[in-house]
GROMACS .gro file of C-alpha atoms in nm:
model
  360
    1MET     CA    1  17.575  14.350  10.793
    2THR     CA    2  17.880  14.129  10.744
    3GLU     CA    3  17.935  13.756  10.767
    4LYS     CA    4  18.059  13.779  11.126
    5ASP     CA    5  17.722  13.918  11.235
    6PHE     CA    6  17.565  13.579  11.163
    7PHE     CA    7  17.788  13.376  11.394
    8PRO     CA    8  17.599  13.292  11.714
    9ALA     CA    9  17.725  13.372  12.062
   10PHE     CA   10  17.874  13.093  12.272
   11LEU     CA   11  17.599  12.842  12.343
   12GLU     CA   12  17.552  12.702  12.691
   13LYS     CA   13  17.215  12.547  12.620
   14TYR     CA   14  17.046  12.393  12.317
   15PRO     CA   15  16.690  12.373  12.190
   16ALA     CA   16  16.470  12.098  12.324
   17SER     CA   17  16.266  11.877  12.094
   18GLY     CA   18  16.038  12.076  11.874
   19GLU     CA   19  15.880  12.139  11.538
   20ALA     CA   20  15.889  12.424  11.288
   21THR     CA   21  15.686  12.474  10.970
   22TRP     CA   22  15.734  12.743  10.708
   23MET     CA   23  15.593  12.807  10.363
   24ALA     CA   24  15.829  12.990  10.128
   25PRO     CA   25  15.739  13.103   9.776
   26SER     CA   26  15.936  13.069   9.459
   27ASN     CA   27  16.042  13.381   9.275
   28ILE     CA   28  16.092  13.482   8.916
   29ALA     CA   29  16.397  13.693   8.835
   30LEU     CA   30  16.342  13.996   8.614
   31VAL     CA   31  16.713  14.075   8.607
   32LYS     CA   32  16.891  13.739   8.605
   33TYR     CA   33  17.203  13.632   8.789
   34TRP     CA   34  17.407  13.373   8.603
   35GLY     CA   35  17.752  13.291   8.734
   36LYS     CA   36  17.879  13.300   9.088
   37LYS     CA   37  18.194  13.328   9.295
   38PRO     CA   38  18.287  13.096   9.585
   39GLU     CA   39  18.057  13.095   9.889
   40GLN     CA   40  17.751  13.146   9.668
   41ILE     CA   41  17.837  13.508   9.593
   42PRO     CA   42  17.667  13.644   9.277
   43THR     CA   43  17.868  13.788   8.990
   44ASN     CA   44  17.598  14.048   8.930
   45ALA     CA   45  17.300  14.190   9.115
   46SER     CA   46  16.952  14.054   9.040
   47LEU     CA   47  16.591  14.161   9.088
   48SER     CA   48  16.285  13.939   9.123
   49PHE     CA   49  15.912  13.925   9.177
   50THR     CA   50  15.816  13.705   9.470
   51LEU     CA   51  15.542  13.463   9.366
   52HIS     CA   52  15.232  13.358   9.559
   53ALA     CA   53  15.097  13.017   9.450
   54CYS     CA   54  15.427  12.846   9.361
   55SER     CA   55  15.563  12.757   9.701
   56THR     CA   56  15.727  12.496   9.920
   57THR     CA   57  15.601  12.400  10.263
   58THR     CA   58  15.859  12.240  10.490
   59THR     CA   59  15.826  12.099  10.840
   60VAL     CA   60  16.130  12.014  11.049
   61LEU     CA   61  16.080  11.796  11.356
   62TYR     CA   62  16.392  11.798  11.571
   63GLU     CA   63  16.501  11.606  11.876
   64PRO     CA   64  16.837  11.579  12.056
   65LEU     CA   65  17.050  11.277  11.969
   66ALA     CA   66  17.130  11.040  12.255
   67GLU     CA   67  17.480  11.019  12.111
   68GLU     CA   68  17.640  11.236  11.843
   69THR     CA   69  17.771  11.061  11.533
   70GLY     CA   70  17.993  11.339  11.402
   71ASP     CA   71  17.767  11.386  11.101
   72PHE     CA   72  17.428  11.536  11.031
   73SER     CA   73  17.138  11.311  11.116
   74PHE     CA   74  16.825  11.365  10.911
   75ASN     CA   75  16.546  11.193  10.722
   76LEU     CA   76  16.398  11.358  10.416
   77LEU     CA   77  16.044  11.306  10.293
   78VAL     CA   78  15.934  11.473   9.969
   79ASP     CA   79  15.558  11.464   9.918
   80GLY     CA   80  15.537  11.206  10.196
   81LYS     CA   81  15.794  10.965  10.049
   82PRO     CA   82  16.166  10.914  10.118
   83ASN     CA   83  16.375  11.080   9.849
   84LYS     CA   84  16.744  11.002   9.800
   85ASP     CA   85  16.791  11.242   9.510
   86PHE     CA   86  16.770  11.553   9.728
   87ARG     CA   87  16.977  11.422  10.021
   88PRO     CA   88  17.317  11.534   9.882
   89LYS     CA   89  17.187  11.890   9.837
   90ILE     CA   90  17.061  11.898  10.197
   91GLN     CA   91  17.390  11.750  10.321
   92THR     CA   92  17.586  12.018  10.136
   93PHE     CA   93  17.357  12.288  10.273
   94PHE     CA   94  17.404  12.173  10.632
   95THR     CA   95  17.781  12.154  10.584
   96ARG     CA   96  17.786  12.515  10.462
   97ILE     CA   97  17.569  12.653  10.742
   98GLU     CA   98  17.705  12.451  11.036
   99ARG     CA   99  17.941  12.726  11.150
  100TYR     CA  100  17.645  12.963  11.176
  101LEU     CA  101  17.422  12.705  11.351
  102PRO     CA  102  17.676  12.488  11.536
  103PHE     CA  103  17.411  12.282  11.717
  104LEU     CA  104  17.282  12.101  11.407
  105LYS     CA  105  17.485  11.782  11.459
  106LYS     CA  106  17.337  11.744  11.808
  107TYR     CA  107  16.992  11.672  11.661
  108HIS     CA  108  16.807  11.429  11.446
  109LEU     CA  109  16.594  11.618  11.195
  110ARG     CA  110  16.290  11.481  11.020
  111ILE     CA  111  16.237  11.703  10.716
  112GLU     CA  112  15.901  11.684  10.541
  113THR     CA  113  15.860  11.898  10.232
  114SER     CA  114  15.618  11.941   9.945
  115ASN     CA  115  15.584  12.174   9.648
  116THR     CA  116  15.282  12.317   9.474
  117PHE     CA  117  15.467  12.286   9.141
  118PRO     CA  118  15.699  12.040   8.962
  119HIS     CA  119  16.060  12.000   9.079
  120SER     CA  120  16.359  12.071   8.849
  121SER     CA  121  16.165  12.207   8.554
  122GLY     CA  122  16.263  12.570   8.533
  123ILE     CA  123  16.053  12.699   8.822
  124ALA     CA  124  16.279  12.786   9.114
  125SER     CA  125  16.202  12.487   9.336
  126SER     CA  126  16.545  12.497   9.500
  127ALA     CA  127  16.483  12.863   9.585
  128SER     CA  128  16.156  12.803   9.769
  129GLY     CA  129  16.279  12.475   9.918
  130MET     CA  130  16.600  12.613  10.063
  131ALA     CA  131  16.424  12.927  10.183
  132ALA     CA  132  16.166  12.719  10.372
  133LEU     CA  133  16.434  12.495  10.524
  134ALA     CA  134  16.648  12.793  10.626
  135LEU     CA  135  16.349  12.949  10.804
  136CYS     CA  136  16.281  12.623  10.989
  137VAL     CA  137  16.636  12.589  11.123
  138MET     CA  138  16.630  12.955  11.218
  139GLU     CA  139  16.331  12.874  11.439
  140MET     CA  140  16.563  12.640  11.630
  141GLU     CA  141  16.811  12.922  11.690
  142LYS     CA  142  16.533  13.159  11.787
  143GLU     CA  143  16.435  12.918  12.065
  144LEU     CA  144  16.779  12.985  12.213
  145TYR     CA  145  16.750  13.360  12.167
  146PRO     CA  146  16.385  13.461  12.219
  147GLU     CA  147  16.496  13.825  12.213
  148MET     CA  148  16.606  13.789  11.848
  149ASN     CA  149  16.435  14.066  11.651
  150GLU     CA  150  16.248  14.005  11.328
  151SER     CA  151  16.492  14.202  11.114
  152TYR     CA  152  16.787  13.986  11.222
  153PHE     CA  153  16.582  13.666  11.189
  154VAL     CA  154  16.486  13.749  10.831
  155LYS     CA  155  16.833  13.862  10.724
  156LYS     CA  156  17.002  13.555  10.867
  157ALA     CA  157  16.740  13.326  10.711
  158SER     CA  158  16.812  13.490  10.373
  159PHE     CA  159  17.187  13.460  10.436
  160LEU     CA  160  17.155  13.088  10.515
  161ALA     CA  161  16.916  13.020  10.226
  162ARG     CA  162  17.170  13.168   9.985
  163LEU     CA  163  17.420  12.902  10.090
  164GLY     CA  164  17.175  12.634   9.976
  165SER     CA  165  17.062  12.802   9.654
  166GLY     CA  166  17.161  13.152   9.553
  167SER     CA  167  16.817  13.265   9.442
  168ALA     CA  168  16.664  13.128   9.765
  169CYS     CA  169  16.773  13.445   9.942
  170ARG     CA  170  16.510  13.629   9.735
  171SER     CA  171  16.229  13.397   9.852
  172ILE     CA  172  16.213  13.506  10.217
  173GLU     CA  173  16.029  13.833  10.163
  174GLY     CA  174  15.837  14.016   9.891
  175GLU     CA  175  15.704  14.173   9.680
  176VAL     CA  176  16.006  14.288   9.476
  177MET     CA  177  16.344  14.157   9.594
  178GLU     CA  178  16.701  14.258   9.514
  179TRP     CA  179  17.014  14.052   9.576
  180GLY     CA  180  17.373  14.148   9.509
  181SER     CA  181  17.579  14.453   9.585
  182HIS     CA  182  17.484  14.734   9.348
  183PRO     CA  183  17.599  15.095   9.375
  184SER     CA  184  17.253  15.236   9.305
  185VAL     CA  185  17.059  15.018   9.551
  186GLU     CA  186  17.086  15.132   9.911
  187GLY     CA  187  17.143  14.847  10.156
  188SER     CA  188  17.214  14.589   9.884
  189SER     CA  189  17.441  14.300   9.974
  190ASP     CA  190  17.599  13.992   9.820
  191LEU     CA  191  17.518  13.806  10.144
  192TYR     CA  192  17.136  13.825  10.148
  193GLY     CA  193  16.837  13.957   9.960
  194ILE     CA  194  16.654  14.276  10.053
  195PRO     CA  195  16.308  14.413   9.971
  196TYR     CA  196  16.351  14.659   9.686
  197PRO     CA  197  16.395  14.990   9.872
  198TYR     CA  198  16.251  15.228   9.612
  199LYS     CA  199  15.907  15.328   9.494
  200VAL     CA  200  15.718  15.073   9.287
  201HIS     CA  201  15.421  15.196   9.082
  202ASN     CA  202  15.079  15.054   9.164
  203ILE     CA  203  15.058  14.888   8.821
  204PHE     CA  204  15.315  14.634   8.944
  205LYS     CA  205  15.149  14.564   9.280
  206HIS     CA  206  14.922  14.285   9.155
  207TYR     CA  207  15.120  14.171   8.854
  208GLN     CA  208  15.009  13.837   8.710
  209ASP     CA  209  15.232  13.543   8.617
  210THR     CA  210  15.086  13.254   8.422
  211ILE     CA  211  15.348  12.979   8.406
  212LEU     CA  212  15.322  12.762   8.097
  213LEU     CA  213  15.459  12.414   8.170
  214VAL     CA  214  15.624  12.333   7.840
  215HIS     CA  215  15.836  12.058   7.995
  216LYS     CA  216  15.782  11.914   8.343
  217GLY     CA  217  16.073  11.670   8.344
  218ARG     CA  218  16.414  11.720   8.496
  219LYS     CA  219  16.657  11.953   8.323
  220HIS     CA  220  16.950  11.775   8.160
  221VAL     CA  221  17.188  12.045   8.289
  222SER     CA  222  17.160  12.168   8.647
  223SER     CA  223  17.170  12.537   8.734
  224THR     CA  224  17.487  12.473   8.934
  225ALA     CA  225  17.662  12.332   8.627
  226GLY     CA  226  17.539  12.624   8.419
  227HIS     CA  227  17.670  12.880   8.668
  228ASN     CA  228  18.009  12.709   8.667
  229LEU     CA  229  18.037  12.742   8.291
  230MET     CA  230  18.035  13.120   8.326
  231ARG     CA  231  18.383  13.115   8.480
  232ASN     CA  232  18.555  13.088   8.142
  233HIS     CA  233  18.277  13.223   7.925
  234PRO     CA  234  18.409  13.467   7.662
  235PHE     CA  235  18.109  13.700   7.707
  236ALA     CA  236  18.079  13.678   8.087
  237LEU     CA  237  18.211  14.022   8.185
  238ARG     CA  238  17.990  14.203   7.937
  239ARG     CA  239  17.689  14.001   8.056
  240PHE     CA  240  17.753  14.101   8.418
  241GLU     CA  241  17.772  14.465   8.311
  242GLN     CA  242  17.450  14.428   8.111
  243ALA     CA  243  17.260  14.286   8.408
  244ASN     CA  244  17.376  14.561   8.642
  245ASP     CA  245  17.289  14.824   8.382
  246ASN     CA  246  16.941  14.676   8.336
  247LEU     CA  247  16.882  14.678   8.711
  248GLN     CA  248  16.975  15.047   8.715
  249ARG     CA  249  16.738  15.118   8.424
  250LEU     CA  250  16.451  14.937   8.599
  251LYS     CA  251  16.460  15.185   8.886
  252GLY     CA  252  16.287  15.456   8.685
  253ILE     CA  253  16.065  15.206   8.504
  254LEU     CA  254  15.929  15.057   8.825
  255GLU     CA  255  15.875  15.402   8.975
  256THR     CA  256  15.683  15.548   8.682
  257GLY     CA  257  15.495  15.236   8.568
  258ASP     CA  258  15.662  15.236   8.226
  259LEU     CA  259  15.526  14.906   8.095
  260GLN     CA  260  15.694  14.929   7.755
  261GLY     CA  261  16.031  14.976   7.921
  262PHE     CA  262  15.953  14.689   8.159
  263VAL     CA  263  15.870  14.455   7.868
  264GLN     CA  264  16.189  14.545   7.683
  265ILE     CA  265  16.422  14.479   7.976
  266VAL     CA  266  16.249  14.166   8.106
  267GLU     CA  267  16.247  13.993   7.768
  268ASN     CA  268  16.603  14.104   7.695
  269GLU     CA  269  16.716  13.954   8.025
  270ALA     CA  270  16.542  13.623   7.956
  271LEU     CA  271  16.698  13.587   7.612
  272SER     CA  272  17.040  13.700   7.737
  273LEU     CA  273  17.032  13.427   8.001
  274HIS     CA  274  16.969  13.159   7.742
  275ALA     CA  275  17.219  13.315   7.501
  276MET     CA  276  17.488  13.257   7.762
  277MET     CA  277  17.385  12.891   7.779
  278LEU     CA  278  17.394  12.861   7.400
  279THR     CA  279  17.745  13.005   7.386
  280SER     CA  280  17.899  12.818   7.680
  281ASP     CA  281  18.164  12.553   7.623
  282PRO     CA  282  18.014  12.299   7.629
  283TYR     CA  283  17.693  12.468   7.519
  284PHE     CA  284  17.349  12.356   7.632
  285ILE     CA  285  16.994  12.425   7.524
  286LEU     CA  286  16.715  12.429   7.781
  287MET     CA  287  16.449  12.586   7.562
  288LYS     CA  288  16.222  12.351   7.367
  289PRO     CA  289  16.058  12.410   7.027
  290ASN     CA  290  15.734  12.490   7.208
  291THR     CA  291  15.914  12.754   7.414
  292LEU     CA  292  15.999  12.939   7.093
  293GLY     CA  293  15.646  12.889   6.961
  294ILE     CA  294  15.506  13.060   7.269
  295ILE     CA  295  15.752  13.349   7.247
  296GLU     CA  296  15.664  13.415   6.882
  297ARG     CA  297  15.291  13.424   6.959
  298ILE     CA  298  15.335  13.653   7.261
  299ARG     CA  299  15.523  13.904   7.050
  300ALA     CA  300  15.263  13.890   6.772
  301PHE     CA  301  14.970  13.924   7.013
  302ARG     CA  302  15.128  14.220   7.192
  303LYS     CA  303  15.172  14.403   6.862
  304LYS     CA  304  14.818  14.323   6.747
  305SER     CA  305  14.634  14.389   7.073
  306GLY     CA  306  14.833  14.676   7.224
  307THR     CA  307  14.857  14.489   7.554
  308GLN     CA  308  15.178  14.487   7.755
  309LEU     CA  309  15.218  14.118   7.833
  310CYS     CA  310  15.571  13.983   7.815
  311PHE     CA  311  15.761  13.662   7.871
  312THR     CA  312  16.049  13.564   8.089
  313LEU     CA  313  16.233  13.237   8.137
  314ASP     CA  314  16.432  13.078   8.415
  315ALA     CA  315  16.692  12.811   8.349
  316GLY     CA  316  16.443  12.579   8.181
  317ALA     CA  317  16.187  12.545   7.904
  318ASN     CA  318  15.883  12.682   8.085
  319VAL     CA  319  15.755  13.029   8.003
  320HIS     CA  320  15.639  13.286   8.257
  321VAL     CA  321  15.381  13.516   8.099
  322LEU     CA  322  15.381  13.843   8.293
  323TYR     CA  323  15.105  14.103   8.259
  324PRO     CA  324  14.929  14.372   8.463
  325GLU     CA  325  14.609  14.284   8.645
  326ASN     CA  326  14.403  14.528   8.437
  327GLU     CA  327  14.481  14.320   8.126
  328LYS     CA  328  14.402  13.989   8.293
  329GLU     CA  329  14.082  13.911   8.103
  330ILE     CA  330  14.214  13.966   7.751
  331VAL     CA  331  14.555  13.809   7.815
  332PHE     CA  332  14.417  13.502   7.986
  333GLN     CA  333  14.178  13.445   7.696
  334PHE     CA  334  14.475  13.467   7.459
  335ILE     CA  335  14.663  13.214   7.672
  336GLN     CA  336  14.368  12.977   7.658
  337ASP     CA  337  14.317  13.022   7.284
  338GLU     CA  338  14.675  13.013   7.158
  339LEU     CA  339  14.932  12.911   7.421
  340VAL     CA  340  14.792  12.622   7.624
  341ALA     CA  341  14.833  12.395   7.321
  342PHE     CA  342  15.212  12.432   7.362
  343CYS     CA  343  15.205  12.310   7.724
  344GLU     CA  344  15.277  11.953   7.829
  345LYS     CA  345  14.934  11.794   7.870
  346GLY     CA  346  14.787  12.145   7.853
  347GLN     CA  347  14.912  12.227   8.202
  348TYR     CA  348  14.986  12.573   8.338
  349ILE     CA  349  14.988  12.754   8.673
  350CYS     CA  350  14.811  13.082   8.745
  351ASP     CA  351  15.016  13.291   8.985
  352GLN     CA  352  15.079  13.651   9.080
  353ILE     CA  353  15.315  13.864   9.281
  354GLY     CA  354  15.327  13.762   9.648
  355VAL     CA  355  15.437  13.893   9.986
  356GLY     CA  356  15.693  13.634  10.102
  357ALA     CA  357  15.728  13.344  10.342
  358LYS     CA  358  15.473  13.256  10.611
  359LYS     CA  359  15.513  13.061  10.931
  360GLY     CA  360  15.299  12.749  10.954
   0.00000   0.00000   0.00000
């Protein structure tokens, strides 16, 4: 599909008052995207596990305005309280998607949202948040077009979510998601995420993700700023090639259940992401000393125990510990014994691979 497929037909009627609720999960990228072109287009393809417990639930209550103001009319409640910090991001999102949903300025929207995990701390809260919001506004369009099929609904929701946060397009569906045009992935697109179209071995079907909350505060550098620094990065082109090569290599690994190959690529991708941050101009460091302490112990435990746990990182200090379900008992005991001490106030989240967004 192309961008023009997401423009609506001429509208003669508009939705009445209503309400939409969606829960959208976060996701954890295995192959990272870092750097983007205009219109939220990725500079390389990426691959992610959809999560289950880490999610955002958003409700949008909408009613027609008695008189249009020429701007978007909305209230935003985060965890039941007004929040000014997130308003600019929502305003930017609505500005980007207005041409695809031209009725938005005719309504007042009351947006109520809550997360099951901390905002702005290296778990993809913008991904789940924008995915949930995109699904809610798509419910408004679906009221106009009841005949809209599920495939179109999902693709357009992913397309819209991308315009709010690039990785949000991977939070609409599950279990393994791909985003970005890639010659070896059939149906891949820069415009929206797709369920990974190839065989995935059963060992990955119930993969575990224990998220160690090393630092729950706000990041001092936003992901948007980090992406922008890739534009003049001296190693950018080679990094984009590396990511696309790793995605190609994962095809056989995911099909055969090659856990050693999986560990090697996933950890390489995590460290490559942070290497690009360390070598940007200006450079920035999102890892904390405890992040490195956890990584060192994971590597030592894997060598000693013969298990196939591994780590990955998003753009933050927190560590995602990934491991197959059949190693859950031994790995979780290791986490309790050696890694929890590195977490802020001993806090962590137990999660696993999930199936995607759900309507409330």
